[in-house]
Structure formats: structure tokens, C-alpha cells
Short mmCIF file of C-alpha atoms in Angstrom, two decimals:
data_model
loop_
_atom_site.label_atom_id
_atom_site.label_comp_id
_atom_site.label_asym_id
_atom_site.label_seq_id
_atom_site.Cartn_x
_atom_site.Cartn_y
_atom_site.Cartn_z
CA MET A 1 23.44 -17.50 -17.89
CA MET A 2 23.62 -13.87 -16.92
CA SER A 3 20.36 -11.86 -17.27
CA MET A 4 20.28 -8.22 -18.30
CA ASN A 5 17.53 -5.56 -18.05
CA VAL A 6 17.37 -3.43 -21.18
CA SER A 7 14.98 -0.49 -21.33
CA GLU A 8 13.25 0.79 -24.45
CA LYS A 9 15.51 3.85 -24.27
CA ASP A 10 18.55 1.58 -24.44
CA ILE A 11 17.07 -0.22 -27.44
CA GLN A 12 16.42 3.07 -29.22
CA ASN A 13 20.01 4.21 -28.55
CA ILE A 14 21.32 0.98 -30.05
CA ILE A 15 19.10 1.39 -33.12
CA GLN A 16 20.19 4.99 -33.63
CA SER A 17 23.84 3.95 -33.39
CA VAL A 18 23.31 1.28 -36.04
CA LEU A 19 21.50 3.74 -38.30
CA GLN A 20 24.33 6.25 -38.00
CA ASN A 21 26.84 3.58 -38.99
CA ILE A 22 24.73 2.66 -42.00
CA GLU A 23 24.45 6.31 -43.03
CA THR A 24 28.24 6.67 -42.77
CA VAL A 25 28.82 3.67 -45.02
CA MET A 26 26.15 4.74 -47.51
CA GLY A 27 27.57 8.24 -47.63
CA LYS A 28 30.69 6.79 -49.35
CA ASP A 29 28.54 5.65 -52.30
CA SER A 30 27.30 8.55 -54.42
CA SER A 31 24.40 6.48 -55.67
CA THR A 32 22.95 6.15 -52.21
CA GLN A 33 24.15 9.35 -50.57
CA ASN A 34 20.79 11.12 -50.78
CA GLN A 35 18.69 8.21 -49.56
CA THR A 36 16.76 8.65 -46.31
CA ILE A 37 16.17 5.89 -43.84
CA ALA A 38 12.64 5.44 -42.52
CA PRO A 39 12.33 5.50 -38.72
CA ILE A 40 11.80 2.14 -37.08
CA LYS A 41 8.50 1.69 -35.26
CA MET A 42 8.55 -0.28 -32.03
CA LYS A 43 5.76 -2.40 -30.62
CA THR A 44 4.55 -2.09 -27.09
CA ILE A 45 3.71 -5.42 -25.51
CA THR A 46 0.89 -5.21 -22.99
CA PRO A 47 -1.11 -7.83 -21.10
CA ASP A 48 -4.86 -7.77 -21.51
CA ALA A 49 -7.39 -8.26 -18.75
CA THR A 50 -6.87 -12.03 -18.86
CA GLY A 51 -3.09 -11.77 -18.66
CA GLU A 52 -2.71 -12.65 -22.34
CA ILE A 53 0.02 -10.75 -24.13
CA ARG A 54 -0.96 -8.61 -27.10
CA ALA A 55 1.05 -6.23 -29.28
CA ALA A 56 -0.13 -2.76 -30.23
CA SER A 57 1.67 -0.51 -32.68
CA THR A 58 2.33 2.74 -30.85
CA THR A 59 4.86 5.51 -30.78
CA HIS A 60 7.16 5.65 -27.80
CA THR A 61 6.66 9.24 -26.74
CA ILE A 62 3.88 9.67 -24.19
CA THR A 63 1.79 12.50 -25.62
CA ASN A 64 -0.23 14.60 -23.20
CA GLY A 65 -3.26 15.52 -25.31
CA ILE A 66 -2.69 19.28 -25.09
CA PHE A 67 -2.54 21.22 -28.37
CA GLU A 68 -1.89 24.86 -29.26
CA ARG A 69 -4.35 24.72 -32.17
CA MET A 70 -7.84 23.23 -32.09
CA GLU A 71 -7.30 21.91 -35.62
CA ASP A 72 -4.35 19.82 -34.42
CA ALA A 73 -6.32 18.49 -31.45
CA ILE A 74 -9.13 17.44 -33.79
CA ASP A 75 -6.75 15.73 -36.23
CA ALA A 76 -5.00 13.85 -33.42
CA GLY A 77 -8.28 12.76 -31.82
CA TYR A 78 -9.67 11.66 -35.17
CA GLN A 79 -6.67 9.41 -35.85
CA ALA A 80 -6.67 8.10 -32.27
CA GLN A 81 -10.30 7.00 -32.57
CA ILE A 82 -9.63 5.17 -35.84
CA GLU A 83 -6.82 3.24 -34.17
CA TYR A 84 -8.95 2.66 -31.08
CA VAL A 85 -11.79 0.87 -32.89
CA LYS A 86 -9.46 -0.94 -35.28
CA ASP A 87 -6.89 -2.38 -32.89
CA TYR A 88 -8.59 -2.50 -29.48
CA GLN A 89 -11.31 -4.78 -28.16
CA VAL A 90 -13.93 -4.04 -25.51
CA LYS A 91 -11.77 -5.71 -22.86
CA ASP A 92 -8.96 -3.30 -23.83
CA ARG A 93 -11.32 -0.35 -23.34
CA GLU A 94 -12.17 -1.60 -19.87
CA ARG A 95 -8.48 -1.92 -18.97
CA ILE A 96 -7.92 1.67 -20.13
CA ILE A 97 -10.90 2.94 -18.11
CA SER A 98 -9.69 1.10 -15.01
CA SER A 99 -6.33 2.83 -15.37
CA ILE A 100 -8.07 6.23 -15.61
CA ARG A 101 -10.14 5.54 -12.50
CA THR A 102 -7.02 4.65 -10.50
CA ALA A 103 -5.15 7.73 -11.70
CA ILE A 104 -7.99 10.07 -10.71
CA LEU A 105 -8.43 8.49 -7.29
CA ASN A 106 -4.70 8.79 -6.65
CA GLU A 107 -4.78 12.49 -7.58
CA LYS A 108 -8.18 13.54 -6.22
CA GLU A 109 -6.76 15.85 -3.54
CA THR A 110 -4.43 17.54 -6.03
CA LEU A 111 -7.24 17.98 -8.54
CA ALA A 112 -9.59 19.38 -5.90
CA LYS A 113 -6.97 21.88 -4.77
CA MET A 114 -6.15 22.97 -8.31
CA VAL A 115 -9.81 23.51 -9.23
CA TYR A 116 -10.52 25.39 -6.00
CA GLU A 117 -7.49 27.68 -6.37
CA GLU A 118 -8.06 28.36 -10.06
CA THR A 119 -11.83 28.93 -10.07
CA LYS A 120 -12.23 30.27 -6.50
CA LEU A 121 -15.56 28.43 -6.36
CA GLY A 122 -17.03 25.92 -3.91
CA LYS A 123 -15.37 23.91 -1.17
CA TYR A 124 -12.12 21.96 -1.30
CA GLN A 125 -13.41 18.93 0.63
CA ASP A 126 -16.54 18.65 -1.50
CA LYS A 127 -14.43 18.74 -4.66
CA ILE A 128 -12.47 15.75 -3.39
CA ALA A 129 -15.77 13.92 -2.97
CA LYS A 130 -16.88 14.88 -6.50
CA HIS A 131 -13.68 13.55 -8.07
CA GLU A 132 -14.04 10.33 -6.14
CA LEU A 133 -17.67 10.08 -7.23
CA VAL A 134 -17.01 10.44 -10.98
CA ALA A 135 -14.02 8.09 -10.83
CA THR A 136 -15.94 5.29 -9.16
CA GLY A 137 -19.55 5.92 -10.13
CA THR A 138 -19.33 6.51 -13.89
CA PRO A 139 -20.27 3.32 -15.78
CA GLY A 140 -17.80 1.70 -18.18
CA THR A 141 -18.31 -0.89 -20.89
CA GLU A 142 -20.84 -2.80 -18.78
CA ASP A 143 -23.33 -0.14 -19.88
CA LEU A 144 -23.15 -1.37 -23.48
CA ALA A 145 -25.65 -4.21 -23.61
CA THR A 146 -26.09 -6.07 -26.92
CA ALA A 147 -29.61 -7.16 -27.90
CA ALA A 148 -30.24 -10.34 -29.92
CA PHE A 149 -33.33 -11.64 -31.74
CA SER A 150 -33.50 -15.15 -33.16
CA GLY A 151 -36.23 -17.14 -34.89
CA ASP A 152 -37.16 -19.05 -38.00
CA ASP A 153 -35.98 -16.20 -40.21
CA GLY A 154 -32.47 -15.98 -38.78
CA LEU A 155 -30.55 -13.96 -36.21
CA THR A 156 -30.37 -10.20 -35.59
CA ILE A 157 -27.89 -8.55 -33.23
CA VAL A 158 -28.14 -4.89 -32.20
CA GLU A 159 -24.80 -3.50 -31.05
CA GLN A 160 -23.89 -0.18 -29.47
CA ALA A 161 -21.39 1.36 -31.90
CA PRO A 162 -19.30 4.52 -31.40
CA PHE A 163 -20.00 7.80 -33.15
CA GLY A 164 -16.30 8.57 -33.71
CA LEU A 165 -14.76 11.82 -32.52
CA ILE A 166 -16.83 13.81 -30.02
CA GLY A 167 -16.43 17.53 -29.32
CA ALA A 168 -17.24 18.46 -25.72
CA VAL A 169 -17.63 21.80 -23.93
CA THR A 170 -17.39 21.90 -20.14
CA PRO A 171 -18.47 24.34 -17.37
CA VAL A 172 -16.44 26.21 -14.78
CA THR A 173 -18.63 24.87 -11.95
CA ASN A 174 -17.57 21.21 -12.36
CA PRO A 175 -14.64 21.42 -14.78
CA THR A 176 -12.32 18.48 -14.16
CA GLU A 177 -15.15 16.34 -12.80
CA THR A 178 -17.02 16.74 -16.09
CA VAL A 179 -13.86 15.95 -18.08
CA VAL A 180 -13.37 12.71 -16.13
CA ASN A 181 -17.04 11.70 -16.29
CA ASN A 182 -17.33 12.43 -20.02
CA SER A 183 -14.00 10.78 -20.84
CA ILE A 184 -14.86 7.49 -19.12
CA SER A 185 -18.31 7.36 -20.73
CA MET A 186 -17.13 8.30 -24.21
CA LEU A 187 -14.08 6.02 -24.23
CA ALA A 188 -16.16 3.12 -22.93
CA ALA A 189 -18.39 3.61 -25.97
CA GLY A 190 -15.40 3.51 -28.35
CA ASN A 191 -15.14 7.23 -29.08
CA ALA A 192 -12.36 9.78 -28.72
CA VAL A 193 -13.07 13.27 -27.36
CA VAL A 194 -11.71 16.79 -27.84
CA PHE A 195 -12.57 19.31 -25.12
CA ASN A 196 -13.09 23.05 -25.33
CA VAL A 197 -13.07 23.69 -21.58
CA HIS A 198 -14.19 26.84 -19.78
CA PRO A 199 -11.28 29.33 -19.95
CA SER A 200 -11.45 29.97 -16.20
CA SER A 201 -10.58 26.32 -15.52
CA LYS A 202 -8.08 25.61 -18.30
CA GLN A 203 -5.07 24.98 -16.05
CA SER A 204 -6.76 22.34 -13.91
CA CYS A 205 -8.36 20.78 -17.01
CA GLU A 206 -4.97 20.64 -18.72
CA TYR A 207 -3.60 18.80 -15.70
CA VAL A 208 -6.39 16.22 -15.64
CA ILE A 209 -6.20 15.60 -19.40
CA LYS A 210 -2.45 15.01 -19.14
CA LEU A 211 -3.21 12.62 -16.28
CA ILE A 212 -5.80 10.76 -18.35
CA ASN A 213 -3.41 10.45 -21.31
CA GLN A 214 -0.69 9.04 -19.08
CA ALA A 215 -3.16 6.53 -17.64
CA VAL A 216 -4.38 5.46 -21.10
CA GLN A 217 -0.93 5.01 -22.56
CA ALA A 218 0.46 3.32 -19.43
CA VAL A 219 -1.67 0.28 -20.31
CA GLY A 220 -0.98 0.37 -24.04
CA GLY A 221 -3.82 2.61 -25.19
CA PRO A 222 -3.58 5.08 -28.07
CA ALA A 223 -2.29 8.61 -27.59
CA ASN A 224 -4.72 11.53 -27.73
CA LEU A 225 -7.95 9.64 -27.11
CA VAL A 226 -8.70 12.59 -24.84
CA SER A 227 -7.39 16.02 -25.79
CA MET A 228 -8.00 19.77 -25.48
CA VAL A 229 -6.86 23.07 -26.93
CA LYS A 230 -4.51 24.83 -24.52
CA ASN A 231 -6.23 28.22 -24.71
CA PRO A 232 -9.95 27.69 -25.28
CA THR A 233 -11.95 30.57 -26.72
CA LEU A 234 -15.18 31.13 -28.63
CA ASP A 235 -13.11 30.89 -31.81
CA THR A 236 -11.72 27.48 -30.89
CA MET A 237 -15.24 26.32 -30.04
CA LYS A 238 -16.35 27.46 -33.49
CA VAL A 239 -13.60 25.37 -35.09
CA LEU A 240 -14.69 22.39 -32.99
CA THR A 241 -18.38 22.69 -33.87
CA GLU A 242 -17.73 23.17 -37.58
CA SER A 243 -15.13 20.43 -38.13
CA PRO A 244 -16.42 17.59 -40.34
CA LYS A 245 -14.24 15.18 -38.34
CA VAL A 246 -16.30 15.85 -35.21
CA LYS A 247 -19.44 13.72 -35.38
CA VAL A 248 -21.23 14.65 -32.14
CA LEU A 249 -21.20 17.70 -29.88
CA VAL A 250 -21.75 17.52 -26.12
CA GLY A 251 -22.22 20.62 -23.99
CA THR A 252 -22.55 20.95 -20.23
CA GLY A 253 -23.49 24.48 -19.22
CA GLY A 254 -26.11 27.16 -19.61
CA PRO A 255 -28.93 27.41 -22.16
CA GLY A 256 -26.88 29.73 -24.38
CA LEU A 257 -24.28 27.02 -24.89
CA VAL A 258 -26.89 24.37 -25.62
CA LYS A 259 -28.59 26.66 -28.14
CA ALA A 260 -25.28 27.27 -29.93
CA LEU A 261 -24.55 23.54 -30.20
CA LEU A 262 -28.03 22.79 -31.50
CA GLN A 263 -27.54 25.37 -34.26
CA SER A 264 -24.40 23.58 -35.48
CA GLY A 265 -26.33 21.13 -37.64
CA LYS A 266 -24.68 18.17 -35.91
CA LYS A 267 -26.16 15.77 -33.39
CA ALA A 268 -25.91 17.63 -30.07
CA ILE A 269 -26.31 16.38 -26.53
CA GLY A 270 -26.98 19.34 -24.26
CA ALA A 271 -27.01 19.55 -20.48
CA GLY A 272 -28.62 22.83 -19.53
CA ALA A 273 -29.47 24.79 -16.44
CA GLY A 274 -31.71 23.80 -13.58
CA ASN A 275 -33.56 25.55 -10.78
CA PRO A 276 -34.56 22.57 -8.62
CA PRO A 277 -37.53 23.16 -6.31
CA VAL A 278 -38.13 21.28 -3.07
CA ILE A 279 -41.58 20.60 -1.64
CA VAL A 280 -42.07 19.73 2.02
CA ASP A 281 -45.62 18.72 2.94
CA GLU A 282 -47.31 18.28 6.30
CA THR A 283 -46.58 14.52 6.40
CA ALA A 284 -42.79 14.82 5.99
CA ASP A 285 -40.14 13.73 8.49
CA LEU A 286 -39.10 17.32 9.10
CA GLU A 287 -35.76 16.62 10.77
CA ASN A 288 -34.70 14.33 7.92
CA ALA A 289 -35.98 16.88 5.40
CA ALA A 290 -33.94 19.64 7.03
CA LYS A 291 -30.73 17.60 7.14
CA SER A 292 -31.17 16.47 3.54
CA ILE A 293 -31.87 20.00 2.29
CA ILE A 294 -28.80 21.35 4.09
CA ASN A 295 -26.59 18.58 2.66
CA GLY A 296 -27.74 19.14 -0.89
CA ALA A 297 -28.01 22.94 -0.96
CA SER A 298 -24.70 23.58 0.83
CA PHE A 299 -22.62 20.94 -0.99
CA ASP A 300 -19.83 22.76 -2.85
CA ASN A 301 -21.70 25.96 -2.00
CA ASN A 302 -24.67 25.10 -4.21
CA LEU A 303 -22.69 24.88 -7.49
CA LEU A 304 -24.33 21.68 -8.70
CA CYS A 305 -27.27 22.16 -11.07
CA ILE A 306 -29.14 19.40 -9.22
CA ALA A 307 -28.88 21.19 -5.86
CA GLU A 308 -31.91 22.42 -3.97
CA LYS A 309 -32.48 26.06 -5.02
CA GLU A 310 -35.82 26.96 -3.39
CA VAL A 311 -38.19 25.36 -0.88
CA PHE A 312 -41.99 25.34 -0.87
CA VAL A 313 -43.30 24.26 2.51
CA GLN A 314 -46.85 23.97 3.79
CA GLU A 315 -47.63 26.71 6.27
CA SER A 316 -48.65 24.27 9.01
CA VAL A 317 -45.12 22.83 9.27
CA ALA A 318 -43.01 25.76 8.03
CA ASN A 319 -41.82 26.93 11.46
CA ASP A 320 -40.87 23.42 12.50
CA LEU A 321 -38.86 22.90 9.29
CA ILE A 322 -37.03 26.19 9.83
CA PHE A 323 -36.29 25.14 13.44
CA HIS A 324 -34.62 21.93 12.21
CA LEU A 325 -32.74 23.81 9.47
CA LEU A 326 -31.32 26.18 12.08
CA ASN A 327 -30.26 23.21 14.22
CA ASN A 328 -28.35 21.66 11.32
CA GLY A 329 -26.16 24.46 10.04
CA ALA A 330 -28.45 27.13 8.60
CA TYR A 331 -28.51 30.84 9.43
CA MET A 332 -31.78 32.77 9.05
CA LEU A 333 -31.46 36.17 7.37
CA ASP A 334 -33.91 38.78 8.60
CA GLN A 335 -35.44 41.20 6.10
CA GLN A 336 -32.78 43.87 6.57
CA GLN A 337 -29.97 41.35 6.19
CA LEU A 338 -31.67 39.88 3.12
CA GLN A 339 -31.74 43.31 1.48
CA GLN A 340 -28.04 43.75 2.26
CA VAL A 341 -27.19 40.39 0.65
CA MET A 342 -29.27 41.24 -2.41
CA SER A 343 -27.42 44.55 -2.80
CA PHE A 344 -24.14 42.79 -3.65
CA ALA A 345 -25.13 39.23 -4.65
CA LEU A 346 -27.55 40.38 -7.36
CA GLU A 347 -27.14 42.85 -10.23
CA GLU A 348 -30.00 44.78 -11.80
CA ASN A 349 -30.70 43.84 -15.40
CA GLU A 350 -30.59 47.45 -16.63
CA LYS A 351 -29.83 46.56 -20.28
CA GLN A 352 -32.56 43.90 -20.45
CA VAL A 353 -30.22 41.13 -21.62
CA ALA A 354 -30.23 37.38 -21.05
CA GLN A 355 -27.35 36.21 -18.92
CA GLY A 356 -26.01 33.24 -16.99
CA CYS A 357 -28.36 30.28 -16.69
CA SER A 358 -31.35 31.92 -18.37
CA LEU A 359 -32.30 33.03 -21.88
CA ASP A 360 -34.96 35.34 -20.41
CA ASN A 361 -33.96 38.96 -21.04
CA LYS A 362 -36.89 40.26 -19.02
CA ARG A 363 -35.46 39.25 -15.65
CA ASP A 364 -35.12 42.12 -13.18
CA TYR A 365 -31.87 40.74 -11.76
CA HIS A 366 -28.87 38.59 -12.62
CA VAL A 367 -26.66 36.76 -10.15
CA SER A 368 -23.34 38.48 -9.50
CA LYS A 369 -20.67 36.07 -10.73
CA HIS A 370 -18.33 37.34 -8.00
CA TRP A 371 -20.52 35.65 -5.37
CA VAL A 372 -21.28 32.38 -7.12
CA GLY A 373 -19.97 29.41 -5.13
CA LYS A 374 -18.68 31.47 -2.19
CA ASP A 375 -18.87 30.31 1.45
CA ALA A 376 -21.87 31.30 3.56
CA LYS A 377 -19.56 32.88 6.15
CA LEU A 378 -18.25 35.34 3.53
CA PHE A 379 -21.79 36.60 2.92
CA LEU A 380 -22.24 37.10 6.66
CA GLU A 381 -18.88 38.85 7.01
CA LYS A 382 -19.87 41.18 4.20
CA ILE A 383 -22.98 42.30 6.10
CA GLY A 384 -21.15 42.50 9.44
CA VAL A 385 -22.56 39.37 11.08
CA VAL A 386 -20.34 37.27 13.33
CA ALA A 387 -21.59 33.69 13.14
CA SER A 388 -20.31 30.30 14.22
CA SER A 389 -17.93 28.50 11.85
CA ASP A 390 -20.36 25.62 11.32
CA ILE A 391 -22.84 27.74 9.32
CA LYS A 392 -23.24 26.05 5.91
CA LEU A 393 -26.28 27.73 4.44
CA LEU A 394 -28.22 31.00 4.59
CA ILE A 395 -32.02 30.75 4.52
CA CYS A 396 -34.64 33.44 4.07
CA ASP A 397 -38.45 33.65 4.30
CA VAL A 398 -39.69 35.19 1.04
CA GLU A 399 -42.57 35.44 -1.41
CA PHE A 400 -42.77 33.45 -4.64
CA ASP A 401 -41.71 36.30 -6.92
CA HIS A 402 -38.45 36.95 -5.05
CA PRO A 403 -35.35 36.90 -7.32
CA PHE A 404 -33.71 34.17 -5.24
CA VAL A 405 -36.68 31.92 -6.03
CA GLN A 406 -36.69 32.65 -9.75
CA LEU A 407 -32.92 32.56 -10.42
CA GLU A 408 -30.55 29.60 -10.37
CA GLN A 409 -28.28 31.52 -8.04
CA MET A 410 -25.64 28.80 -7.33
CA MET A 411 -24.90 30.38 -3.96
CA PRO A 412 -25.45 29.00 -0.43
CA VAL A 413 -28.63 31.06 -0.10
CA LEU A 414 -31.89 29.13 0.08
CA PRO A 415 -35.25 30.94 -0.15
CA ILE A 416 -38.25 29.42 1.64
CA VAL A 417 -41.79 30.05 0.39
CA ARG A 418 -44.79 29.24 2.59
CA VAL A 419 -47.84 27.73 0.84
CA LYS A 420 -51.36 26.94 1.96
CA ASN A 421 -51.64 23.42 0.56
CA LEU A 422 -50.06 20.81 -1.70
CA ASP A 423 -51.73 22.03 -4.88
CA GLU A 424 -50.32 25.52 -4.40
CA ALA A 425 -46.88 24.07 -3.65
CA ILE A 426 -46.91 21.99 -6.85
CA ASP A 427 -48.18 24.86 -8.99
CA LEU A 428 -45.50 27.28 -7.73
CA ALA A 429 -42.73 24.67 -7.88
CA VAL A 430 -43.49 23.90 -11.53
CA GLN A 431 -43.38 27.62 -12.36
CA ALA A 432 -40.10 28.14 -10.50
CA GLU A 433 -38.47 25.22 -12.34
CA HIS A 434 -39.08 27.16 -15.58
CA GLY A 435 -39.52 24.07 -17.73
CA ASN A 436 -35.89 23.02 -17.45
CA ARG A 437 -37.01 19.47 -16.57
CA HIS A 438 -33.79 19.04 -14.63
CA THR A 439 -34.24 18.07 -10.97
CA ALA A 440 -36.90 18.27 -8.27
CA VAL A 441 -37.06 17.04 -4.67
CA MET A 442 -39.94 16.24 -2.35
CA HIS A 443 -40.18 15.26 1.30
CA SER A 444 -43.41 13.46 2.17
CA ARG A 445 -44.67 10.21 3.67
CA ASN A 446 -47.70 10.27 1.36
CA VAL A 447 -47.12 8.23 -1.81
CA ASP A 448 -50.00 9.94 -3.60
CA HIS A 449 -48.46 13.35 -2.91
CA LEU A 450 -45.07 12.20 -4.23
CA THR A 451 -46.64 10.76 -7.37
CA LYS A 452 -48.70 13.88 -8.00
CA PHE A 453 -45.67 16.18 -7.88
CA ALA A 454 -43.51 13.82 -9.96
CA ARG A 455 -46.10 13.76 -12.74
CA ALA A 456 -46.54 17.53 -12.68
CA ILE A 457 -42.86 18.50 -12.66
CA GLU A 458 -41.62 15.89 -15.22
CA THR A 459 -37.93 16.40 -14.38
CA THR A 460 -35.07 14.13 -15.40
CA ILE A 461 -34.25 13.55 -11.73
CA PHE A 462 -36.90 13.32 -9.01
CA VAL A 463 -35.63 12.63 -5.49
CA LYS A 464 -37.92 11.48 -2.68
CA ASN A 465 -37.06 12.01 0.99
CA ALA A 466 -33.33 12.47 0.44
CA SER A 467 -30.73 15.01 -0.56
CA SER A 468 -30.59 16.02 -4.23
CA LEU A 469 -27.14 14.39 -4.29
CA ALA A 470 -28.84 10.99 -4.21
CA GLY A 471 -30.02 11.73 -7.74
CA VAL A 472 -26.48 11.22 -9.09
CA GLY A 473 -25.58 8.25 -6.91
CA PHE A 474 -24.14 10.16 -3.94
CA GLY A 475 -26.01 8.58 -1.05
CA GLY A 476 -28.42 6.92 -3.44
CA GLU A 477 -28.46 4.08 -5.94
CA GLY A 478 -27.72 4.58 -9.63
CA HIS A 479 -24.74 5.74 -11.63
CA THR A 480 -23.07 9.13 -11.63
CA THR A 481 -23.09 11.79 -14.31
CA MET A 482 -22.04 15.42 -14.61
CA THR A 483 -23.90 15.85 -17.90
CA ILE A 484 -27.66 15.74 -17.37
CA ALA A 485 -29.10 16.22 -20.84
CA GLY A 486 -32.57 17.55 -20.14
CA PRO A 487 -32.86 20.01 -23.08
CA THR A 488 -32.04 17.39 -25.73
CA GLY A 489 -33.79 14.50 -23.99
CA GLU A 490 -31.01 12.00 -23.27
CA GLY A 491 -31.33 12.52 -19.52
CA ILE A 492 -28.76 10.87 -17.26
CA THR A 493 -25.86 10.31 -19.64
CA SER A 494 -23.57 7.28 -19.64
CA ALA A 495 -21.55 5.24 -22.13
CA ARG A 496 -24.72 4.11 -23.92
CA THR A 497 -25.68 7.76 -24.56
CA PHE A 498 -22.59 8.19 -26.72
CA THR A 499 -23.33 5.28 -29.05
CA ARG A 500 -25.44 4.67 -32.12
CA GLN A 501 -27.33 1.47 -32.71
CA ARG A 502 -25.91 -0.89 -35.32
CA ARG A 503 -28.08 -3.79 -36.48
CA CYS A 504 -26.39 -6.92 -37.85
CA VAL A 505 -28.79 -9.33 -39.58
CA LEU A 506 -28.28 -12.95 -40.64
CA ALA A 507 -31.47 -13.73 -42.53
CA GLU A 508 -32.70 -16.37 -44.97
CA GLY A 509 -33.30 -18.84 -42.15
CA GLY A 510 -29.58 -19.18 -41.49
CA PHE A 511 -30.08 -21.61 -38.62
CA ARG A 512 -32.90 -23.66 -40.12
CA ILE A 513 -32.33 -27.41 -40.28
CA ILE A 514 -33.62 -28.88 -43.53
CA GLY A 515 -34.66 -32.51 -43.26
#
């Protein structure tokens, strides 16, 4: 018997031909001439994780999740989530997430290049590493543990249930990485998500959301589980935050964004700014401390909110630490050079307004956005310094009240403050962190010193004797996140963060044996 391969396109052509013939015949009968024929829905047959075949009602056209109007994106995401929880099991979610991971890993170089060229921030190679990190290190459905309680009075099960449709706002510093991280976490929890991305990264975000939609639908998942408005603005964000179909808001960015989401009246998960301090005491392995600080502070030109922003080092070991920093890719700015860098990298706050990563309108300076995320060598070229190509980070010896200490500058410029003792270091570090409770780092061999600083700083992430990157699973244990919700208290977000508890109770002694 001869076998024949027939594609879905061929099947649709056959169906359309039959329908046309029917319409021609019906057109001869005046009683049926005005009747319309409903389109025929096809079923996509997909294997599940066990190889078992299951059918899911879907449309044939692969939709890309990009919408001209935010209202349309919300409507599509709302319907997608209803279908998702109705027709798909947890094992289907995991298959969808696996497909997303593969798609991102296959395109990580393209994504890194697109983000770098569009935003002009950071380093291309580090962006490849970030995409790989979120694709492999973001937890899936394994994060959704079910609790059970049984006894004489019956059985109670506590499940992690989805919220529904989530509205998410993303930053320009980690745009596509945040989209991928949030999408995996939110889909694992059974939600759909609509993004209002930062306008300066909309092209690369559009590309990654199309990629995610293709990956979802390639394994039989619903269209538009992940979507965005093509041209994001403050107006589209307002539509997103006010829509009754959006149940939860998630924002990754500065304190102004978090404040706006919290004022929406909805449940909001906010990841705010950080100004991570580093303490190096007299017991530290200074060479390891220097290498770790360089790795964290120079990674993607200091764009990450977890990155080391200022160092407090005990006077007795300060010169030795600086020596090791210089041997591992740092360049020391003298006072004249420091003033030159300040002249273009900082802007005076003449109008006394809050800006960037701070709500404080009393700051003397703001960071110049034109120098955020730029290479260290560009700073040196600007001030006429010819340095070796392996320079990753600029360091400077300053006092505590220096603007580079007080601002989350997100530039490869690391201020170093000398302190007399541990107590002074902790006191100044806590002040410099400004209560963000984001990230802090300490290098010490003394457990009591580490414990004392950890208790005083109370940050979401506290890294000991390693780069700040270890705090999100890059060179350290633990899962990855790009949304560190310090302001609203959720901390390191994952699939579980985007669920609500649902308690199912079988009471009345349902399992009691009556004799």
C-alpha cells in the first residue's frame, strides 16, 4: 500500500475546496443562499512528556504575541490563560517551558547582539551569559510543591494555584533576560503574562516574545500566553494596571515604577533599586576578594542591581586590596582624573528632583544616563588616558559622602572607602545601602564578622567571600531570577511567587474506618 504525507496546509486546501463546492450548490437554492458556513476547527495532536498522544483544540495560525493595542494584548492573554488552566496539565506546562529554554539557548547570541545594539548598554559576551543563565537557572514546575495534612479529621491539601493574567513591566538594563525569566516562572505557575517593556528595548523584546510564542505553540501550547504591546508607553502601562482582567502586577525597575504599581490597588510584586555595599575586613583572602569584586562589579559594566557598587575596607588592608585589584583588571583614578570623570558621568541636581534609582529629591547629583553601562575604556578615552585593553573597572579612593558611594551609578566605576574598624564599616555600609534591602557582600574569614554584618544589613541577598553574581546562581548555588522583590517582600522570585495558596479539605473523618 502506497503511503502519502499530507500536511495541514494540504488538508485545509481540501476543506476549502469542499466548502466552495457546497456554497456553489447551495447558491442555486434561494432558501439557503444567504446561509453562512462556520469555519472548521482542526485539532493539533501532540505527544506529552510520556509520549502519550493528546489532542488540544487550537487554531492553526502561529500567533506571535505582539499587539498594536494594549487592550487587545490583555484580551488575548486573558483567554489564553483560561484555556491554559482548563486544557493543560502540569506535565504540559513543563513541556512548554522546556521548549522555551531550548529556543532561548539556541538564540542566545542573537538576543545578546540585539539587546546590545538596541540599548547600547553593557557587554555583548556578558549578555550571552545572562541569557544562558535565565534559560537554564530559572525554576519550572518543580518549584510548586503541594503540602498535605492527614489525620483523624480527614485530609487537607494545599496547592499552588495561578493568579490568572499577570501584567509585567521590565527594565532597559536586563530587558529580554527579564522577559525570559518572568515568562518561565509565570507560565510554570499556570499564569499568562502581558508585558509593557521599556521603550528603549522594545525591538529586542518583540523578538524574544515572538520566539517564546513559537516555542510554546510548537509543542501544542496556547497562543498568546506571553504577549506585549508593540509600542509601550506610559499610557499603555496605565491601561495594563487598570484592566480588571489583570490580576497581579509585577515591576522590575526603579522605585518610581514600584510606587506606581503599588498605587494601582492590585496585588503588586516590585523589584526595586539596589546600591550593594561590599565590606572587606582584615581577615579576608584579599586576592580572592579582589578577583570576586572585579568579576561582579565589571560584569555587563555594572548594570545588574546586585553588582558591587561601593567597597568599605579596613585601613590596615586597604593598600593590599587595591594592589590585587590593580593586578586583576582595575585602573586607579587619581583625584584629577576622578574630577574629570565626575564632570561628564554625573549631572548636578539643579531642579531638586528625584530621578533614576532614587526617590530622594535632595541628592546633589544624578547619574548621566549617557554613561550608564559603558565600557571602562571609554571613560579613560574621554579623559585622555591610554590604558591596556584588559582594563575592566575603574576604582577610586574616596570619602563616604562621595556621590559615587551614595548613587547606584550602574557604571564600571567602583569607589573605595577606608574605615578604621568593622563597626565603622558596617555602619557606613548600612547607610549607603539606603534601606533598599537588596544585596550586600562581605569578604572575611571570621564567621562572627559575617554574621554581624548580615544581621545589620538585612538584605534579600547576602554573599560571603564570592562575587555578587553568586547570589543569583552564577558561580553559586540556588536558582536564578531577574526580579528581586525587596520592596514588596517576596525576595528571590520564582514560579511559587506567582501563585496563590488553594486549600482543599476532605473533612468529617473521610478516611476513618468504623468497626
